[in-house]
């Protein structure tokens, strides 16, 4: 069976999440058990990490560090630092 829409709801029938599937896409996996996990506010810094999955045995999140693309200013600063270090090496240590 190829599902077009999956709705996940709570014990009161309130919709928690819904997922659409593109036609021709990968069929949605059959779910045989659902669980949940709650986190204290700011327990995970979502600016630097993301939750990849929940370990079903330990019930703990598996997190992955997010590597943000440096901004143009950060790239410029890095290049300036490299130029200064090269100038320092070539002139015998002015820094």
N, CA, C and O atoms as a MOPAC input file, in Angstrom:
PM7 MOZYME 1SCF
protein

 N      0.84400 1    -1.17600 1     0.00000 1
 C      0.00000 1     0.00000 1     0.00000 1
 C      0.88700 1     1.23600 1     0.00000 1
 O      1.82400 1     1.33400 1     0.79200 1
 N      0.60000 1     2.15000 1    -0.86400 1
 C      1.35400 1     3.39200 1    -0.91700 1
 C      0.51900 1     4.48900 1    -0.26000 1
 O     -0.51800 1     4.89600 1    -0.78500 1
 N      0.98500 1     4.95700 1     0.89100 1
 C      0.25400 1     5.95700 1     1.66100 1
 C      0.51300 1     7.33500 1     1.09200 1
 O      1.65200 1     7.66000 1     0.75700 1
 N     -0.53400 1     8.16200 1     0.97400 1
 C     -0.37200 1     9.52700 1     0.50400 1
 C     -0.23800 1    10.51100 1     1.64700 1
 O      0.42800 1    11.53700 1     1.50600 1
 N     -0.86300 1    10.21500 1     2.78300 1
 C     -0.83100 1    11.10500 1     3.94400 1
 C     -0.81900 1    10.25000 1     5.19900 1
 O     -1.57500 1     9.28400 1     5.30200 1
 N      0.02300 1    10.59300 1     6.14000 1
 C      0.04100 1     9.93400 1     7.44400 1
 C     -0.19400 1    10.99100 1     8.50000 1
 O      0.46900 1    12.02800 1     8.51000 1
 N     -1.13900 1    10.73000 1     9.39200 1
 C     -1.43100 1    11.63200 1    10.49700 1
 C     -1.13200 1    10.89900 1    11.80000 1
 O     -1.58100 1     9.77200 1    12.00900 1
 N     -0.37600 1    11.54500 1    12.66400 1
 C     -0.08700 1    11.00400 1    13.98900 1
 C     -0.88100 1    11.83300 1    14.98700 1
 O     -0.82800 1    13.06200 1    14.96600 1
 N     -1.61100 1    11.15900 1    15.85500 1
 C     -2.47100 1    11.85000 1    16.80700 1
 C     -2.23600 1    11.31800 1    18.21800 1
 O     -1.71700 1    10.21800 1    18.40600 1
 N     -2.62600 1    12.11800 1    19.19900 1
 C     -2.41900 1    11.73700 1    20.59400 1
 C     -3.62700 1    10.99100 1    21.15300 1
 O     -4.57500 1    10.67800 1    20.43300 1
 N     -3.56700 1    10.71800 1    22.44100 1
 C     -4.61600 1     9.94300 1    23.09300 1
 C     -5.98800 1    10.61800 1    23.04600 1
 O     -7.01100 1     9.95300 1    23.21200 1
 N     -6.01700 1    11.92900 1    22.82300 1
 C     -7.28600 1    12.65600 1    22.75100 1
 C     -7.74800 1    12.87600 1    21.31400 1
 O     -8.76900 1    13.52500 1    21.08700 1
 N     -7.01600 1    12.34900 1    20.35300 1
 C     -7.37200 1    12.51600 1    18.95300 1
 C     -6.83000 1    13.78500 1    18.32800 1
 O     -7.09600 1    14.05900 1    17.15800 1
 N     -6.06100 1    14.57600 1    19.10000 1
 C     -5.46700 1    15.79800 1    18.55600 1
 C     -4.31300 1    15.43600 1    17.62500 1
 O     -3.49000 1    14.58300 1    17.95700 1
 N     -4.25100 1    16.08300 1    16.45900 1
 C     -3.19400 1    15.81600 1    15.49300 1
 C     -1.88200 1    16.40200 1    16.00200 1
 O     -1.79600 1    17.58700 1    16.32700 1
 N     -0.86900 1    15.55200 1    16.06400 1
 C      0.45400 1    15.95000 1    16.52300 1
 C      1.35600 1    16.26500 1    15.33800 1
 O      2.12700 1    17.22300 1    15.38400 1
 N      1.26700 1    15.47100 1    14.28400 1
 C      2.09700 1    15.66600 1    13.10000 1
 C      1.41000 1    15.02000 1    11.90600 1
 O      0.62800 1    14.08100 1    12.05200 1
 N      1.71900 1    15.54200 1    10.72100 1
 C      1.22100 1    14.92300 1     9.50500 1
 C      2.33800 1    14.94800 1     8.46000 1
 O      3.14900 1    15.87200 1     8.41900 1
 N      2.36000 1    13.93600 1     7.63900 1
 C      3.40500 1    13.77400 1     6.63600 1
 C      2.77000 1    13.45100 1     5.29200 1
 O      1.96300 1    12.52700 1     5.18300 1
 N      3.13600 1    14.21500 1     4.27000 1
 C      2.68900 1    13.95700 1     2.90500 1
 C      3.77300 1    13.19700 1     2.18300 1
 O      4.96000 1    13.40200 1     2.43600 1
 N      3.37100 1    12.32300 1     1.29000 1
 C      4.31800 1    11.59200 1     0.46700 1
 C      4.11100 1    11.98800 1    -0.97500 1
 O      2.98600 1    11.99500 1    -1.47400 1
 N      5.21300 1    12.32100 1    -1.64700 1
 C      5.14000 1    12.60400 1    -3.08000 1
 C      4.75100 1    11.34400 1    -3.82900 1
 O      5.13200 1    10.24000 1    -3.44100 1
 N      4.00400 1    11.50800 1    -4.88700 1
 C      3.70600 1    10.33400 1    -5.69800 1
 C      5.00600 1     9.86900 1    -6.34100 1
 O      5.77500 1    10.66500 1    -6.87900 1
 N      5.22700 1     8.58000 1    -6.27300 1
 C      6.46200 1     8.01700 1    -6.80700 1
 C      7.60200 1     8.04200 1    -5.80900 1
 O      8.69900 1     7.57300 1    -6.11300 1
 N      7.36400 1     8.57900 1    -4.62800 1
 C      8.40000 1     8.63500 1    -3.60500 1
 C      8.51100 1     7.32200 1    -2.84700 1
 O      7.84000 1     6.34200 1    -3.17000 1
 N      9.34900 1     7.31800 1    -1.85900 1
 C      9.53800 1     6.13200 1    -1.02700 1
 C      8.29700 1     5.95700 1    -0.14500 1
 O      7.85700 1     6.91400 1     0.49300 1
 N      7.73800 1     4.76600 1    -0.10300 1
 C      6.55900 1     4.54700 1     0.73400 1
 C      6.88200 1     4.79900 1     2.20800 1
 O      7.99500 1     4.53500 1     2.66400 1
 N      5.90300 1     5.31000 1     2.94100 1
 C      6.08500 1     5.52600 1     4.36800 1
 C      6.20100 1     4.17700 1     5.07200 1
 O      5.46500 1     3.23800 1     4.76800 1
 N      7.12400 1     4.09700 1     6.00300 1
 C      7.38100 1     2.87000 1     6.73900 1
 C      6.20200 1     2.53500 1     7.65800 1
 O      5.58400 1     3.42700 1     8.23800 1
 N      5.90100 1     1.25100 1     7.78200 1
 C      4.85000 1     0.83400 1     8.70200 1
 C      5.30700 1     1.07000 1    10.13300 1
 O      6.41300 1     0.68200 1    10.51000 1
 N      4.46500 1     1.70000 1    10.92000 1
 C      4.79300 1     1.97100 1    12.31800 1
 C      4.09000 1     0.92500 1    13.18000 1
 O      2.87400 1     0.74900 1    13.10300 1
 N      4.88100 1     0.23500 1    14.00300 1
 C      4.30500 1    -0.77300 1    14.88800 1
 C      4.29600 1    -0.32600 1    16.34200 1
 O      3.60900 1    -0.92400 1    17.17000 1
 N      5.06200 1     0.73100 1    16.66400 1
 C      5.10900 1     1.22600 1    18.04100 1
 C      5.53900 1     2.69100 1    18.01200 1
 O      6.43900 1     3.06500 1    17.26000 1
 N      4.90000 1     3.50300 1    18.82300 1
 C      5.28300 1     4.90300 1    18.96700 1
 C      5.72400 1     5.16500 1    20.39600 1
 O      5.24300 1     4.52800 1    21.33200 1
 N      6.63200 1     6.09600 1    20.55300 1
 C      7.06600 1     6.52600 1    21.87400 1
 C      7.22600 1     8.03100 1    21.86100 1
 O      7.04000 1     8.67800 1    20.83000 1
 N      7.56800 1     8.58100 1    23.00200 1
 C      7.82800 1    10.01800 1    23.04700 1
 C      8.92300 1    10.29400 1    24.06300 1
 O      9.20400 1     9.47800 1    24.94000 1
 N      9.52600 1    11.45000 1    23.92400 1
 C     10.56500 1    11.89200 1    24.84000 1
 C     10.39600 1    13.39300 1    25.01400 1
 O     10.13900 1    14.10900 1    24.04700 1
 N     10.53800 1    13.86500 1    26.23500 1
 C     10.40900 1    15.28100 1    26.54400 1
 C     11.76900 1    15.83000 1    26.95600 1
 O     12.56500 1    15.13100 1    27.58400 1
 N     12.02700 1    17.07000 1    26.60500 1
 C     13.27600 1    17.72600 1    26.96300 1
 C     12.98700 1    18.98700 1    27.74500 1
 O     12.00400 1    19.68200 1    27.48900 1
 N     13.85000 1    19.27400 1    28.69800 1
 C     13.76500 1    20.52400 1    29.43900 1
 C     14.17700 1    21.64300 1    28.49600 1
 O     15.03700 1    21.45500 1    27.63600 1
 N     13.55900 1    22.81200 1    28.66000 1
 C     13.89200 1    23.96500 1    27.82500 1
 C     15.40100 1    24.21400 1    27.85200 1
 O     16.00500 1    24.24300 1    28.92400 1
 N     16.01000 1    24.39300 1    26.68200 1
 C     17.45000 1    24.65600 1    26.50200 1
 C     18.33800 1    23.47400 1    26.88200 1
 O     19.54100 1    23.65000 1    27.07500 1
 N     17.77100 1    22.27600 1    26.99200 1
 C     18.59000 1    21.09300 1    27.27700 1
 C     19.52000 1    20.79000 1    26.10700 1
 O     20.64600 1    20.33100 1    26.30200 1
 N     19.04700 1    21.04700 1    24.89900 1
 C     19.85800 1    20.86500 1    23.68800 1
 C     19.90200 1    22.20200 1    22.97000 1
 O     18.86900 1    22.83600 1    22.75300 1
 N     21.09400 1    22.62400 1    22.60700 1
 C     21.25600 1    23.88200 1    21.86900 1
 C     21.03000 1    23.58100 1    20.38600 1
 O     21.90000 1    23.02300 1    19.71800 1
 N     19.85800 1    23.95600 1    19.88400 1
 C     19.52300 1    23.65800 1    18.49300 1
 C     20.19400 1    24.60200 1    17.50400 1
 O     20.01800 1    24.45400 1    16.29400 1
 N     20.96000 1    25.57100 1    17.99900 1
 C     21.77400 1    26.40200 1    17.11200 1
 C     23.04900 1    25.67100 1    16.71200 1
 O     23.62000 1    25.94500 1    15.65700 1
 N     23.49700 1    24.73900 1    17.55500 1
 C     24.75000 1    24.02900 1    17.27800 1
 C     24.56300 1    22.52900 1    17.06600 1
 O     25.46500 1    21.86500 1    16.55700 1
 N     23.40900 1    21.98700 1    17.44600 1
 C     23.18100 1    20.54400 1    17.33000 1
 C     21.78200 1    20.27200 1    16.79300 1
 O     20.88900 1    21.11500 1    16.87500 1
 N     21.61400 1    19.07200 1    16.24200 1
 C     20.29300 1    18.62600 1    15.82000 1
 C     20.11400 1    17.18000 1    16.26500 1
 O     21.07900 1    16.42300 1    16.37000 1
 N     18.87800 1    16.81600 1    16.52000 1
 C     18.58000 1    15.44500 1    16.91600 1
 C     18.41500 1    14.62100 1    15.64800 1
 O     17.57600 1    14.92900 1    14.80100 1
 N     19.22000 1    13.57400 1    15.52400 1
 C     19.17000 1    12.70500 1    14.35600 1
 C     18.10900 1    11.63300 1    14.54500 1
 O     17.33900 1    11.34500 1    13.62800 1
 N     18.06900 1    11.04500 1    15.73300 1
 C     17.09000 1    10.01800 1    16.05900 1
 C     17.08900 1     9.80200 1    17.56500 1
 O     17.88300 1    10.40900 1    18.28300 1
 N     16.21900 1     8.95700 1    18.03400 1
 C     16.18500 1     8.57200 1    19.43400 1
 C     16.60900 1     7.11000 1    19.51500 1
 O     16.06800 1     6.26500 1    18.80200 1
 N     17.57200 1     6.81300 1    20.37700 1
 C     18.01000 1     5.43500 1    20.56800 1
 C     16.86800 1     4.67000 1    21.23700 1
 O     16.48200 1     5.01200 1    22.35500 1
 N     16.31800 1     3.64300 1    20.58200 1
 C     15.15800 1     2.94800 1    21.15000 1
 C     15.47400 1     2.16700 1    22.42000 1
 O     14.57500 1     1.89200 1    23.21500 1
 N     16.74900 1     1.80400 1    22.62300 1
 C     17.12000 1     1.04800 1    23.81900 1
 C     17.30600 1     1.95400 1    25.02900 1
 O     16.78200 1     1.66900 1    26.10600 1
 N     18.05300 1     3.04900 1    24.85700 1
 C     18.35200 1     3.94100 1    25.97800 1
 C     17.32200 1     5.05500 1    26.13200 1
 O     17.26200 1     5.70700 1    27.17400 1
 N     16.51600 1     5.27100 1    25.10100 1
 C     15.52800 1     6.36200 1    25.07800 1
 C     16.18500 1     7.73400 1    25.17000 1
 O     15.58400 1     8.68900 1    25.66100 1
 N     17.43300 1     7.82500 1    24.68900 1
 C     18.18300 1     9.08000 1    24.67700 1
 C     18.34300 1     9.56300 1    23.24100 1
 O     18.37300 1     8.75500 1    22.31200 1
 N     18.44500 1    10.88400 1    23.05400 1
 C     18.61000 1    11.39900 1    21.69400 1
 C     20.01400 1    11.14700 1    21.15900 1
 O     20.99600 1    11.17800 1    21.90000 1
 N     20.08300 1    10.90100 1    19.88200 1
 C     21.36000 1    10.84000 1    19.17700 1
 C     21.49000 1    12.18900 1    18.48300 1
 O     20.71700 1    12.51100 1    17.58100 1
 N     22.47900 1    12.97800 1    18.91200 1
 C     22.61900 1    14.33400 1    18.38300 1
 C     23.80900 1    14.41400 1    17.44700 1
 O     24.74500 1    13.61900 1    17.53000 1
 N     23.75100 1    15.38600 1    16.56300 1
 C     24.81500 1    15.61500 1    15.58700 1
 C     25.10000 1    17.11000 1    15.58400 1
 O     24.18500 1    17.93400 1    15.59200 1
 N     26.39100 1    17.44400 1    15.57000 1
 C     26.77900 1    18.85300 1    15.56000 1
 C     26.49400 1    19.45400 1    14.18800 1
 O     26.76500 1    18.83300 1    13.16000 1
 N     25.94700 1    20.65800 1    14.18200 1
 C     25.67000 1    21.37600 1    12.94100 1
 C     26.87900 1    22.23400 1    12.60600 1
 O     27.34300 1    23.02400 1    13.42800 1
 N     27.37200 1    22.07200 1    11.41400 1
 C     28.49000 1    22.89300 1    10.96000 1
 C     27.94900 1    23.94700 1    10.01400 1
 O     27.63400 1    23.67400 1     8.85500 1
 N     27.85100 1    25.14400 1    10.53500 1
 C     27.30700 1    26.24600 1     9.74700 1
 C     28.34600 1    26.74300 1     8.75000 1
 O     29.54000 1    26.79000 1     9.04700 1
 N     27.88300 1    27.10700 1     7.58800 1
 C     28.74300 1    27.69400 1     6.56400 1
 C     29.21400 1    29.06100 1     7.06600 1
 O     28.39700 1    29.88200 1     7.48300 1
 N     30.54100 1    29.31200 1     7.02800 1
 C     31.02100 1    30.61900 1     7.49900 1
 C     30.45500 1    31.76200 1     6.66300 1
 O     30.24800 1    31.62800 1     5.45700 1
 N     30.21200 1    32.87900 1     7.32300 1
 C     29.71400 1    34.05600 1     6.62400 1
 C     30.84300 1    34.67000 1     5.80200 1
 O     32.00600 1    34.30100 1     5.96600 1
 N     30.50400 1    35.59700 1     4.92600 1
 C     31.51600 1    36.27200 1     4.10700 1
 C     32.51700 1    36.99400 1     5.00500 1
 O     33.71600 1    36.99600 1     4.72500 1
 N     32.02500 1    37.61100 1     6.09000 1
 C     32.91600 1    38.32200 1     7.01600 1
 C     33.87600 1    37.35500 1     7.71100 1
 O     35.05200 1    37.66900 1     7.89300 1
 N     33.37300 1    36.18200 1     8.09700 1
 C     34.22800 1    35.18100 1     8.74300 1
 C     35.28500 1    34.65800 1     7.77800 1
 O     36.43200 1    34.43800 1     8.16700 1
 N     34.89900 1    34.46000 1     6.52100 1
 C     35.86600 1    34.00500 1     5.51300 1
 C     36.94100 1    35.06400 1     5.28700 1
 O     38.12400 1    34.74600 1     5.17000 1
 N     36.51500 1    36.33400 1     5.22700 1
 C     37.45600 1    37.43800 1     5.03300 1
 C     38.43500 1    37.51600 1     6.20200 1
 O     39.63300 1    37.70000 1     5.98800 1
 N     37.94600 1    37.38000 1     7.42800 1
 C     38.79800 1    37.42400 1     8.62000 1
 C     39.80200 1    36.28500 1     8.59800 1
 O     40.97100 1    36.48100 1     8.93300 1
 N     39.35700 1    35.09100 1     8.20600 1
 C     40.25400 1    33.93500 1     8.12700 1
 C     41.36600 1    34.18000 1     7.10000 1
 O     42.52700 1    33.86600 1     7.36100 1
 N     41.01900 1    34.73700 1     5.94000 1
 C     42.02800 1    35.04400 1     4.92300 1
 C     43.01000 1    36.11300 1     5.41000 1
 O     44.21300 1    36.01400 1     5.17100 1
 N     42.48800 1    37.12900 1     6.09000 1
 C     43.36800 1    38.17200 1     6.63600 1
 C     44.34500 1    37.58700 1     7.64300 1
 O     45.52500 1    37.93800 1     7.64300 1
 N     43.86200 1    36.69700 1     8.50100 1
 C     44.73200 1    36.04700 1     9.48400 1
 C     45.81700 1    35.21900 1     8.80300 1
 O     46.97000 1    35.22500 1     9.23500 1
 N     45.44500 1    34.50500 1     7.73400 1
 C     46.42600 1    33.70700 1     7.00400 1
 C     47.48600 1    34.60100 1     6.36400 1
 O     48.66900 1    34.26300 1     6.37500 1
 N     47.07000 1    35.73700 1     5.80900 1
 C     48.02300 1    36.67500 1     5.19300 1
 C     48.97800 1    37.22900 1     6.23900 1
 O     50.17900 1    37.34400 1     5.99300 1
 N     48.44300 1    37.57200 1     7.41200 1
 C     49.29300 1    38.08100 1     8.49000 1
 C     50.30400 1    37.03700 1     8.94900 1
 O     51.46400 1    37.36500 1     9.19800 1
 N     49.87700 1    35.79800 1     9.06100 1
 C     50.80400 1    34.73500 1     9.46700 1
 C     51.88700 1    34.50400 1     8.41700 1
 O     53.04600 1    34.28100 1     8.76600 1
 N     51.52500 1    34.55300 1     7.13600 1
 C     52.52000 1    34.40700 1     6.06900 1
 C     53.50700 1    35.57800 1     6.07500 1
 O     54.71000 1    35.39000 1     5.89700 1
 N     52.98000 1    36.78600 1     6.28300 1
 C     53.85500 1    37.96000 1     6.35200 1
 C     54.79700 1    37.84200 1     7.53600 1
 O     55.96600 1    38.21600 1     7.43800 1
 N     54.30600 1    37.32900 1     8.64500 1
 C     55.13100 1    37.13800 1     9.83200 1
 C     56.26900 1    36.14900 1     9.55900 1
 O     57.41100 1    36.38200 1     9.95500 1
 N     55.95100 1    35.05800 1     8.88900 1
 C     56.97100 1    34.04600 1     8.56200 1
 C     58.00400 1    34.60800 1     7.59200 1
 O     59.19800 1    34.35100 1     7.74800 1
 N     57.56100 1    35.37400 1     6.58900 1
 C     58.45700 1    35.88300 1     5.54500 1
 C     59.36400 1    36.99700 1     6.04400 1
 O     60.45700 1    37.18500 1     5.51000 1
 N     58.93600 1    37.73300 1     7.04900 1
 C     59.75000 1    38.85400 1     7.52200 1
 C     60.56000 1    38.52000 1     8.76400 1
 O     61.29300 1    39.36000 1     9.28600 1
 N     60.42100 1    37.30000 1     9.22600 1
 C     61.22500 1    36.89800 1    10.37000 1
 C     60.57200 1    37.18300 1    11.71700 1
 O     61.26900 1    37.23100 1    12.73100 1
 N     59.31600 1    37.36500 1    11.75600 1
 C     58.61800 1    37.43600 1    13.04500 1
 C     58.30300 1    38.82400 1    13.54300 1
 O     58.82500 1    39.22400 1    14.58400 1
 N     57.48200 1    39.57000 1    12.85700 1
 C     57.10000 1    40.88500 1    13.34400 1
 C     55.89200 1    40.81500 1    14.27400 1
 O     55.60500 1    41.77600 1    14.98800 1
 N     55.19700 1    39.70800 1    14.27200 1
 C     53.99700 1    39.61000 1    15.12700 1
 C     54.33600 1    39.07800 1    16.47500 1
 O     53.45400 1    38.93000 1    17.32000 1

